[in-house]
Short mmCIF file of C-alpha atoms and ligand atoms in Angstrom, two decimals:
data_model
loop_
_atom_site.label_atom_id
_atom_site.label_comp_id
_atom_site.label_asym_id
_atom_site.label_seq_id
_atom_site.Cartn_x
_atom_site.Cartn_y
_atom_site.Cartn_z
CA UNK A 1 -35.19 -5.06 -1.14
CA UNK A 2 -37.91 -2.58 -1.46
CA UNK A 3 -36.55 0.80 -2.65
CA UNK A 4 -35.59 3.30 0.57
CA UNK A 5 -35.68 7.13 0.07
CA UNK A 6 -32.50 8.32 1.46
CA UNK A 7 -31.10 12.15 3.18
CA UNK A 8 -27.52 12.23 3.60
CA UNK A 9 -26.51 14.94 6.01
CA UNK A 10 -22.67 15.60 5.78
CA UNK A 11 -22.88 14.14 1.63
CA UNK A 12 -18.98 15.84 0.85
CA UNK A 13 -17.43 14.24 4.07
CA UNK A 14 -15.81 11.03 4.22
CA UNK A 15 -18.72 9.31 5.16
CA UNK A 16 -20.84 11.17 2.79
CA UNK A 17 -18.80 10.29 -0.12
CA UNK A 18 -18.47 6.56 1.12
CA UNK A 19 -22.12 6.06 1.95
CA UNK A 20 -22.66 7.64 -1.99
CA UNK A 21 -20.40 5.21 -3.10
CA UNK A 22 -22.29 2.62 -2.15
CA UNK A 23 -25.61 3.70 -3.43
CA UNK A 24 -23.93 4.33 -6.57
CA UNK A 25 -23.57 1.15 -7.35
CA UNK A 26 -27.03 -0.30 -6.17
CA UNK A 27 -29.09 2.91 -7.75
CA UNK A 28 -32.00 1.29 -8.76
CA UNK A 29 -32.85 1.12 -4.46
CA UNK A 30 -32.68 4.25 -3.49
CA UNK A 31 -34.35 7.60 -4.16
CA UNK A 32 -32.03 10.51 -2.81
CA UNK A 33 -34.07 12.93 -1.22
CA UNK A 34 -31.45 15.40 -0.18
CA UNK A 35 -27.55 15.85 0.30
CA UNK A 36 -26.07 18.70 2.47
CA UNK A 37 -22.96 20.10 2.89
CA UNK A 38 -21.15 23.01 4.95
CA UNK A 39 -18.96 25.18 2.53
CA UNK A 40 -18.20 22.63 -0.18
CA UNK A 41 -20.52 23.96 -2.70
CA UNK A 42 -18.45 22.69 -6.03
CA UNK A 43 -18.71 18.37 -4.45
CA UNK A 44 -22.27 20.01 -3.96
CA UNK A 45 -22.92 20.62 -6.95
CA UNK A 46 -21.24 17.40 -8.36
CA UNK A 47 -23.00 14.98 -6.18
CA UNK A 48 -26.33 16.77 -6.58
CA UNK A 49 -25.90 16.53 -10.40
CA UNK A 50 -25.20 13.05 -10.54
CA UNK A 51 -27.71 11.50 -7.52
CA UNK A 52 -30.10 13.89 -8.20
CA UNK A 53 -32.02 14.77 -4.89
CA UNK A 54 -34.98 16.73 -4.31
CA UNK A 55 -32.75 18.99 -2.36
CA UNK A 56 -29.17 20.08 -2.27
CA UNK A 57 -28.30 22.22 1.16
CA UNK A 58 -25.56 23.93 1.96
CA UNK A 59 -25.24 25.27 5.48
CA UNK A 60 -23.34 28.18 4.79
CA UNK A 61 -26.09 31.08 3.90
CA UNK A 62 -23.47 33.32 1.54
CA UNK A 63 -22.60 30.26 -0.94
CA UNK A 64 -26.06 29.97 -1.74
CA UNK A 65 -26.15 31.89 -5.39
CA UNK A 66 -23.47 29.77 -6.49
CA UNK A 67 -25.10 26.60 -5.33
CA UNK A 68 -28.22 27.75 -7.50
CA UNK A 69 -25.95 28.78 -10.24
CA UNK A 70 -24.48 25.13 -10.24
CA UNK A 71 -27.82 23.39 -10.20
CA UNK A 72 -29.46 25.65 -12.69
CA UNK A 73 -31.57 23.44 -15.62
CA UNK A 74 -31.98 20.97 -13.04
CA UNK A 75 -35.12 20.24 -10.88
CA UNK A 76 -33.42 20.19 -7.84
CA UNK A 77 -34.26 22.72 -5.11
CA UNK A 78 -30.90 25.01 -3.62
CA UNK A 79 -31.22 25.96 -0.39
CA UNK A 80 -29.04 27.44 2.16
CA UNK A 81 -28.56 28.36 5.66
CA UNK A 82 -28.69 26.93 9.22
CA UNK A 83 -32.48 26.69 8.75
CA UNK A 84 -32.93 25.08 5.54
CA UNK A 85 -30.82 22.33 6.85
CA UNK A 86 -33.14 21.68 9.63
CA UNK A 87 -36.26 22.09 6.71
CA UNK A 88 -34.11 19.34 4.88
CA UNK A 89 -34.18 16.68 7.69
CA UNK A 90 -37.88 17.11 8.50
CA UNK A 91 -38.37 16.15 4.94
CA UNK A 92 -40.05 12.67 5.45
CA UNK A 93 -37.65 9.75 4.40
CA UNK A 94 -36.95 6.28 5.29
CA UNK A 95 -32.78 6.38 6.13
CA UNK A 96 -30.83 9.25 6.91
CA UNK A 97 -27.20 9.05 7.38
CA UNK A 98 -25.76 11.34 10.03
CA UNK A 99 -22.62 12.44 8.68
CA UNK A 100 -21.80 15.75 9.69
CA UNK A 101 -18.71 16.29 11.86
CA UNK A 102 -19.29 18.02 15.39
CA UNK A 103 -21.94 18.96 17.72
CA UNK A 104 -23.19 20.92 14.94
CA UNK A 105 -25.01 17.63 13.43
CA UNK A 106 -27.18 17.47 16.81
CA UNK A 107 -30.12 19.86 15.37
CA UNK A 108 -30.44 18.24 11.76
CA UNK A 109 -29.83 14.39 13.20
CA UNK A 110 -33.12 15.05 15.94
CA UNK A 111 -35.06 16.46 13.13
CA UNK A 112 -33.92 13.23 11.54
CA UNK A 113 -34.87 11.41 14.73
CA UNK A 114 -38.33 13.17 15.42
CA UNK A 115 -39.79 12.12 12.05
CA UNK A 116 -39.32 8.97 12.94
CA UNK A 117 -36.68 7.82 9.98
CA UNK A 118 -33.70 4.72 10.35
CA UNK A 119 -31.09 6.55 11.21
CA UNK A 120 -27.89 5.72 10.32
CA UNK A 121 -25.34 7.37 13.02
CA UNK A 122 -21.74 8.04 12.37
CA UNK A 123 -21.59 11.85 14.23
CA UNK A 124 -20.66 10.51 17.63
CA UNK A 125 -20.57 13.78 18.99
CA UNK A 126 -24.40 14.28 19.02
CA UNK A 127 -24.40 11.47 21.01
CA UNK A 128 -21.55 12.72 23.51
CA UNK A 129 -22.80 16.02 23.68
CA UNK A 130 -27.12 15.07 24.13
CA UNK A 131 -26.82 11.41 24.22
CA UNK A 132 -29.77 11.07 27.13
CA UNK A 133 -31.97 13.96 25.13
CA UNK A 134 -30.85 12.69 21.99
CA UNK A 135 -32.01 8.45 22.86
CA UNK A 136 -35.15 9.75 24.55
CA UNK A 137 -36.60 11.22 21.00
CA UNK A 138 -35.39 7.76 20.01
CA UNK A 139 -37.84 5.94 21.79
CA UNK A 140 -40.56 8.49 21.57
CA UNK A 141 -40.30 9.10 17.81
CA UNK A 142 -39.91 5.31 17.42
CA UNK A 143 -37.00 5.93 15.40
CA UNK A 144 -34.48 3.40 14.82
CA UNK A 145 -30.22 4.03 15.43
CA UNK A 146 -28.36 2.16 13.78
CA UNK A 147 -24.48 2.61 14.48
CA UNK A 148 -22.19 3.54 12.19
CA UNK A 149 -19.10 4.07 13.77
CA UNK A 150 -17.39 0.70 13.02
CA UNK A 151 -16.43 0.26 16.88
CA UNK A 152 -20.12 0.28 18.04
CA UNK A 153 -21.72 -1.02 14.82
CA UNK A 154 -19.30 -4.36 15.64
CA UNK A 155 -20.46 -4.54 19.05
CA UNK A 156 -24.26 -3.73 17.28
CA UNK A 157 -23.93 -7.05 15.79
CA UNK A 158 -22.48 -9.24 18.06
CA UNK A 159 -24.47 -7.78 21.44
CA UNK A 160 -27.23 -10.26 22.38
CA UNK A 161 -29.65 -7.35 22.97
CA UNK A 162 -32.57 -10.36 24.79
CA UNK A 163 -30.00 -10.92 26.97
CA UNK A 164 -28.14 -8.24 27.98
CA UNK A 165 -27.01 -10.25 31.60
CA UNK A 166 -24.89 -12.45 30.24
CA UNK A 167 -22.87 -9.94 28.77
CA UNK A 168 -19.75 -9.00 31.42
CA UNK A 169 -18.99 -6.06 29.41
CA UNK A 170 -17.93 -4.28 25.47
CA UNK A 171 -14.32 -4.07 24.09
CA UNK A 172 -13.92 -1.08 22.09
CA UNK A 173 -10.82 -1.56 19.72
CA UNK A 174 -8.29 1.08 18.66
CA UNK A 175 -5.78 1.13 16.40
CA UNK A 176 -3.68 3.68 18.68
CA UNK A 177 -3.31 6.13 15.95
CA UNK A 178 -0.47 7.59 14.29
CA UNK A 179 1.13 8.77 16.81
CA UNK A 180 0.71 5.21 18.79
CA UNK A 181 4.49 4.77 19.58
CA UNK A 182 6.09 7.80 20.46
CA UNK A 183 7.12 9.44 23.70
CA UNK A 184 5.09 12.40 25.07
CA UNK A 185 8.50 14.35 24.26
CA UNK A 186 8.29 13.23 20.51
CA UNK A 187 5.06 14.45 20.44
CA UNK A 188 5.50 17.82 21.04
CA UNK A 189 5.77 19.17 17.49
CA UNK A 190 3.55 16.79 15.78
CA UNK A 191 2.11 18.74 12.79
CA UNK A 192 -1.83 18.78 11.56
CA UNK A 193 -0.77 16.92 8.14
CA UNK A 194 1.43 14.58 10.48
CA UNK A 195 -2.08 13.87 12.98
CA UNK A 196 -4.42 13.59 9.72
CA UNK A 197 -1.99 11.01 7.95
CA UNK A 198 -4.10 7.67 9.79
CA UNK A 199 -2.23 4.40 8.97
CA UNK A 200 -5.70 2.31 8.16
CA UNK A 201 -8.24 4.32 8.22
CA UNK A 202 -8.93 7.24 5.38
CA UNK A 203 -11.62 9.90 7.52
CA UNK A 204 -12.22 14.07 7.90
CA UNK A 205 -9.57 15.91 9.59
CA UNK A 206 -11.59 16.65 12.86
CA UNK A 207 -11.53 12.48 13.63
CA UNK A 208 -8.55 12.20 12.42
CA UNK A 209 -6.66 14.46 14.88
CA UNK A 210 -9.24 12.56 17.26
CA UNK A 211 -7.49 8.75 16.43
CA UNK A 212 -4.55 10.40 17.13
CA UNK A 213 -4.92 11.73 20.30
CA UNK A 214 -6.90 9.01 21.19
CA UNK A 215 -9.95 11.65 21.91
CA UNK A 216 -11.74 9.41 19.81
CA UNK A 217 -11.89 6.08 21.47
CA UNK A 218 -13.06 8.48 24.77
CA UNK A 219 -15.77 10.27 22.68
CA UNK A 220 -16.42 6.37 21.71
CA UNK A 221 -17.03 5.31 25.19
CA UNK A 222 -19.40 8.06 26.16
CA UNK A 223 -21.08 6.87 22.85
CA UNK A 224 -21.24 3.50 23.92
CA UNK A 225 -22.98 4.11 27.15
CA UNK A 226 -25.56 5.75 25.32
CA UNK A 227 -25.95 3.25 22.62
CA UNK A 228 -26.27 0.25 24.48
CA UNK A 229 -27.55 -1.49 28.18
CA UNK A 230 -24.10 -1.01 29.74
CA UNK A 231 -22.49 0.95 32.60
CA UNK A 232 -19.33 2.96 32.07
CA UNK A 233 -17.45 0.17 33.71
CA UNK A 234 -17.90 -2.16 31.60
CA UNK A 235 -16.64 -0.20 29.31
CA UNK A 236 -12.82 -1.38 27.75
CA UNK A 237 -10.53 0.34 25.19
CA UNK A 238 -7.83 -2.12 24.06
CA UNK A 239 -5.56 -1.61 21.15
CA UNK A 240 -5.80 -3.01 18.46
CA UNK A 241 -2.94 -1.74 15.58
CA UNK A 242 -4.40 -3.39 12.27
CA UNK A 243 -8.02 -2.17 12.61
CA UNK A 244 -9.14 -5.55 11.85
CA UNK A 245 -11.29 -6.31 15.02
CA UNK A 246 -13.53 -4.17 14.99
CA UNK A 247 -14.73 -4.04 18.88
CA UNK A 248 -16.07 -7.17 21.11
CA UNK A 249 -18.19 -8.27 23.23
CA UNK A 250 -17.35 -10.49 26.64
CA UNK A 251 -19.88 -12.50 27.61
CA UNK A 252 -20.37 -14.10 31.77
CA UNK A 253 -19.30 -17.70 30.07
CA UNK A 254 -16.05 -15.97 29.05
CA UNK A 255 -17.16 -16.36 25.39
CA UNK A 256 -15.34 -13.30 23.33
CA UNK A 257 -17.80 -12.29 20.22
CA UNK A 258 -15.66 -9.90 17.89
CA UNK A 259 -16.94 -8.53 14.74
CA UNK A 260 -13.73 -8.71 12.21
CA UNK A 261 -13.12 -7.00 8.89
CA UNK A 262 -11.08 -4.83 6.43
CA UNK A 263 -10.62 -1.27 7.73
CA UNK A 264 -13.24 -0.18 5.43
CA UNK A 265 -15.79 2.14 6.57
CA UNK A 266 -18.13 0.20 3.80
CA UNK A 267 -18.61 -2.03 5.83
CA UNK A 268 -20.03 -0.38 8.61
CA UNK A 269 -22.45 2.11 6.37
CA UNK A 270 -23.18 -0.73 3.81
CA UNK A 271 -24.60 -2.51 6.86
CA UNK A 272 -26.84 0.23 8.12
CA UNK A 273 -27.69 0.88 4.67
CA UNK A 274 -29.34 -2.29 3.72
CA UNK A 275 -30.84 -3.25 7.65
CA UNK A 276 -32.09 -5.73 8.02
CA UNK A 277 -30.70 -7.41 4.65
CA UNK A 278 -27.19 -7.19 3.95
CA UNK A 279 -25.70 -5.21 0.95
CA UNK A 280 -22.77 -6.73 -1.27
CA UNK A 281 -19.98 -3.73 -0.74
CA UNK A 282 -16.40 -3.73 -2.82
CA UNK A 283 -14.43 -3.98 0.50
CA UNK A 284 -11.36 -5.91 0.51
CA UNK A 285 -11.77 -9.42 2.02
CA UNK A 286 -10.20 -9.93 4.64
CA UNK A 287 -7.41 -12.45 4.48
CA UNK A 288 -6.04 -13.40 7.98
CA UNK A 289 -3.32 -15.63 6.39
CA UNK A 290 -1.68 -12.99 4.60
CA UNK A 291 -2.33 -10.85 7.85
CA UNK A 292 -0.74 -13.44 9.96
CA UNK A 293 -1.10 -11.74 13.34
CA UNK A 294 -3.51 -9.94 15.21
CA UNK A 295 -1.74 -7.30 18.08
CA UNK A 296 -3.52 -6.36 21.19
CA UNK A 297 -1.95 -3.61 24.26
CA UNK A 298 -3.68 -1.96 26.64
CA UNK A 299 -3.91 2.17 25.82
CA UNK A 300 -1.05 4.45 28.06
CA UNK A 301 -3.01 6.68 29.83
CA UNK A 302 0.03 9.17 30.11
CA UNK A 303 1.06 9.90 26.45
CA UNK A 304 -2.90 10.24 25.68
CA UNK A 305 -4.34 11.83 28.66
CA UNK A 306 -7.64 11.80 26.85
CA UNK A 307 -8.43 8.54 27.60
CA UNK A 308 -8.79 9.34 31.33
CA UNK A 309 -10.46 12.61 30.60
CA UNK A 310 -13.30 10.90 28.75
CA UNK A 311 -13.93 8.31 31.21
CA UNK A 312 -14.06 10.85 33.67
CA UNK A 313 -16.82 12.93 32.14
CA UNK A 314 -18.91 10.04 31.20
CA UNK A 315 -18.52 8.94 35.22
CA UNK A 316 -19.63 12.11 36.04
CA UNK A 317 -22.38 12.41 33.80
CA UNK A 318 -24.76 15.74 33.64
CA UNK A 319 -22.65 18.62 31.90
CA UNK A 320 -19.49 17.07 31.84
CA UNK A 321 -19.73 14.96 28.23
CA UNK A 322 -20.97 18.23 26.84
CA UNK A 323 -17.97 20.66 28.12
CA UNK A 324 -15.80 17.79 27.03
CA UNK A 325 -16.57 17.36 23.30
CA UNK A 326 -17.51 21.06 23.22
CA UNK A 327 -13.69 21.61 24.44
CA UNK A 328 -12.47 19.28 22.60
CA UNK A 329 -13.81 20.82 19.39
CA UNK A 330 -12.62 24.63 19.59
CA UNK A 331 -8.86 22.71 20.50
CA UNK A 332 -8.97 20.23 17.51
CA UNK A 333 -9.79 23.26 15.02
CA UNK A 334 -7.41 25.36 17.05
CA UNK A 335 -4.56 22.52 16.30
CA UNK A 336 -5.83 22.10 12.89
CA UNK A 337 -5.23 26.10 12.17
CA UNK A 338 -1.60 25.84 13.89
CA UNK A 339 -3.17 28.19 16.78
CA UNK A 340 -2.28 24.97 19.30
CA UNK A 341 0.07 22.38 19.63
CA UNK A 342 -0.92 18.69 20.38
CA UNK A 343 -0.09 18.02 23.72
CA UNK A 344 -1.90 21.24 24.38
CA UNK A 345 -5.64 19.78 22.85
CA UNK A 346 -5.94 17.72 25.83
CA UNK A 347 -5.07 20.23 28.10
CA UNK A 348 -7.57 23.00 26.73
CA UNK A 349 -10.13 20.16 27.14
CA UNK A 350 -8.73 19.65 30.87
CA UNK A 351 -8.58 23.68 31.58
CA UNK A 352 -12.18 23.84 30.06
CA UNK A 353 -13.57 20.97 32.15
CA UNK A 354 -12.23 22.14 35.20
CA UNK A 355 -13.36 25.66 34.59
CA UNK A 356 -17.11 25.10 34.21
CA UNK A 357 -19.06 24.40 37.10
CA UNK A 358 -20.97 20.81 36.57
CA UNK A 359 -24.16 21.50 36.91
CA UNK A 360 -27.95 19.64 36.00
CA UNK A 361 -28.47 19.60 32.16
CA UNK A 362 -32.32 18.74 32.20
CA UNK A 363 -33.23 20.36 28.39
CA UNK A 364 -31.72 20.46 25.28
CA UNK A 365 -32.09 24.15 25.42
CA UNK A 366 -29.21 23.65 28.50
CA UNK A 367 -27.18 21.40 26.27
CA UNK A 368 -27.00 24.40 23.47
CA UNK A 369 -26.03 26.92 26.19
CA UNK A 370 -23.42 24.48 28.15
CA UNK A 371 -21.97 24.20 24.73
CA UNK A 372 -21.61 27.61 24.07
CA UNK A 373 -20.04 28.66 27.45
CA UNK A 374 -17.96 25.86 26.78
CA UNK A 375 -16.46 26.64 23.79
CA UNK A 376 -16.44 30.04 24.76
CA UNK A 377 -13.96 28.95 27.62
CA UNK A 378 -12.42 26.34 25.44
CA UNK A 379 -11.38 29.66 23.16
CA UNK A 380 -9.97 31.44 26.21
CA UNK A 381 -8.11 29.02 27.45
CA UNK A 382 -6.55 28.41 23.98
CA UNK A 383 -5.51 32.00 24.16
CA UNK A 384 -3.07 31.51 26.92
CA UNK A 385 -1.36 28.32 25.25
CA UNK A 386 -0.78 30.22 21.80
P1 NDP B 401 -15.70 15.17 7.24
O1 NDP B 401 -15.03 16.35 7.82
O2 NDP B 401 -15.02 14.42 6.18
O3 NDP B 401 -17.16 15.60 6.69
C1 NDP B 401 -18.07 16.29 7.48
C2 NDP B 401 -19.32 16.62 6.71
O4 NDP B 401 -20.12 17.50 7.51
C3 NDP B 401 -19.06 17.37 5.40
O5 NDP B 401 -20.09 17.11 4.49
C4 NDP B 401 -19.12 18.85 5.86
O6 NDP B 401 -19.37 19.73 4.79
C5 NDP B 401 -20.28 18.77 6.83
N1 NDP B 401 -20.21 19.81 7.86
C6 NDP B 401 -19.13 20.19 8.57
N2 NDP B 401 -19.44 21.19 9.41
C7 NDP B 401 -20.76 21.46 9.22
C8 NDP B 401 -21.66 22.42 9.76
N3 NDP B 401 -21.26 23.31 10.68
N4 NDP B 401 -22.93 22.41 9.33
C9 NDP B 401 -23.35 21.52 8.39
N5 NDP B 401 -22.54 20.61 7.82
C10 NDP B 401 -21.25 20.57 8.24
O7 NDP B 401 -16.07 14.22 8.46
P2 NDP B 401 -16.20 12.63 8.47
O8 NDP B 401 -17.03 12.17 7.32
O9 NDP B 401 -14.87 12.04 8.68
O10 NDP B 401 -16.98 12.40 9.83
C11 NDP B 401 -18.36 12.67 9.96
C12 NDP B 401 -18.82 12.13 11.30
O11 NDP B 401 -18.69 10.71 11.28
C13 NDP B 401 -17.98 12.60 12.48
O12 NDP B 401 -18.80 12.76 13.59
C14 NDP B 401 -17.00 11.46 12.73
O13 NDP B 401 -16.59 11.38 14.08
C15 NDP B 401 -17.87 10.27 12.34
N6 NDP B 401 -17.13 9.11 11.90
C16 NDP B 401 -16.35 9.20 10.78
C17 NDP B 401 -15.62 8.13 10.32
C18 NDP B 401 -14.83 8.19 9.07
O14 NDP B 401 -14.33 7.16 8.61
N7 NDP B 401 -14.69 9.32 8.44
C19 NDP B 401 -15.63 6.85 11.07
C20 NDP B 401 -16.53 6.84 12.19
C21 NDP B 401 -17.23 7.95 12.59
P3 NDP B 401 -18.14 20.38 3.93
O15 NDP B 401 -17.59 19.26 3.09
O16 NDP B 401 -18.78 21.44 3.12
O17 NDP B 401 -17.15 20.88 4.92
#
């Protein structure tokens, strides 16, 4: 494999840290060009040192002395602020993972896009939020997605993209979340360290609180339809407790492809990493005889509402995805800072939906200000539930 220069944008999240993982122990093929972060200026600082990019961003303007402080005797450029991470992503490279949380990767990950770069895509949310703006500079900056979400980088490699009419329709899998057998009632006082404690997968808070509502298989589907030559109905959610199939894909011969593994999230970025070769990665193997069974249910629409609220936005199309995940955001935080109960995310992202008039979307420019009104709603809303 020829050596890749590599941006990671999100390098102190979960992905971040797994996708450095992996390059850490195949060094000699990549050249970091630069890692970003939010407010976690000390990982920063840590990961900078050791990987040694060009650049080391941090998105938050006032920690920017102390990122220069930290990275003092080195050659590597600090910068900070909303605008040096969109500097960072123009810088010409040949991957970039996209692993900031929220609708606030959508800037950075076009820049990404725009110069043309393999992207490696594990914020979903750009995707829900600008998925038809965001796959347009796709195709017109020739750049090349590559999922990383495990769901949609199974169905990635099992999808006969040549063709796409044999296949009946895409299985997303999920593992139902913590929370995945208890009564709307027991629900009620579910705490944030209860909703980030997933039982297979180890991920940020924001997704985490997303498994568990089940947010995240919606946001998954909208992500889907974007991704790949499907309608919404043929999209499924099935679940799936031991996160070992990953998603599948039906074909018209009733042949089932699934794409099977450890819950490792390894997996998923090793293979992105190393497209079109494949990368050795330390994830368990899996071993189905000590697994022994494989469980399968269909999702309960009525303990997690947000099933049905997803598939309604991505039926509706236009504004709808956006005032969803824009919702959906200011509610997760507002659970994650005890302003909201659980039960009550899915109803701020109700409220919020059915308080903005849908409406065209036709620029990205309408996309920033839908999500602003949104969350500005979103925010209201969560007023009256506190
Ligand atoms: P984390 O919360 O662990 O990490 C998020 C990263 O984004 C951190 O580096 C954080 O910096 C940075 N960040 C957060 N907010 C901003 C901002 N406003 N501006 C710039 N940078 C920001 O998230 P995850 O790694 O869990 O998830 C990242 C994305 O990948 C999400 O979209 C998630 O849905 C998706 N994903 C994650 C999976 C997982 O296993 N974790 C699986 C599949 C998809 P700082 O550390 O300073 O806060």
């Amino acid at each position: 494999m020829s050596r890749k220069s590599v941006t990671i944008l999100g390098s102190t999240g979960s992905i971040g840290v797994n996708t450095l993982d992996l390059i850490a122990r195949n060094k000699a093929d990549y050249d970091m060009v630069a890692l970003t972060a939010n407010k976690n200026v000390d990982s920063l600082i840590k990961q900078a040192r050791e990987f040694k990019p060009e650049m080391a961003v941090i998105a938050d303007a006032g920690l920017y002395s102390q990122l220069k402080e930290g990275l003092e005797g080195t050659n590597i450029q600090a910068m900070a602020g909303a605008d040096a991470l969109i500097e960072c992503a123009q810088a010409p490279v040949d991957w970039v993972m996209a692993g900031i949380v929220g609708a606030a990767g959508l800037k950075p990950t076009l820049e990404a896009i725009r110069q043309g770069a393999t992207v490696g895509l594990a914020n979903k949310e750009c995707l829900v939020c600008a998925g038809e703006f965001v796959m347009k500079e796709v195709a017109k900056a020739g750049a090349t997605l590559l999922p990383v979400d495990s769901e949609h980088n199974a169905i990635f490699q099992v999808f006969d993209f040549e063709k796409t009419k044999g296949v009946r329709k895409i299985i997303l899998t999920a593992s139902g979340g913590p929370f995945r057998t208890r009564s709307r009632e027991e629900m009620a006082d579910i705490t944030p360290a209860e909703a980030v404690a997933h039982p297979n997968w180890d991920m940020g808070a924001k997704i985490s609180v997303d498994s568990a509502t089940l947010m995240n298989k919606g946001l998954e589907m909208i992500e889907a339809y974007h991704l790949f030559p499907i309608t919404p109905s043929q999209i499924e959610v099935l679940v799936h407790r031991q996160s070992v199939v990953h998603s599948m894909v039906e074909y018209i011969d009733g042949s089932v492809l699934a794409q099977m593994g450890s819950p490792d999230m390894r997996t998923a970025i090793g293979y992105a990493l190393a497209w079109p070769e494949r990368m050795e990665t330390p994830v368990e193997v899996l071993d189905l005889a000590t697994i022994g069974q494989l469980n399968f249910e269909a999702p309960d629409p009525v303990r997690f509402p947000a099933l049905r609220l997803a598939r309604g936005a991505l039926e509706e199309g236009g504004s709808a995805p956006t005032i969803l995940n824009a919702a959906n955001e200011i509610a997760v935080y507002g659970f994650l800072d005890k302003r909201l109960k659980f039960l009550d995310i899915c109803r701020v992202v109700e409220e919020t939906l059915g308080s903005i008039k849908s409406r065209e979307v036709t620029s990205l420019e309408d996309v920033f200000d839908l999500d602003r009104e949104s969350r500005q709603k979103a925010q209201e809303i969560l007023k009256t539930l506190h």
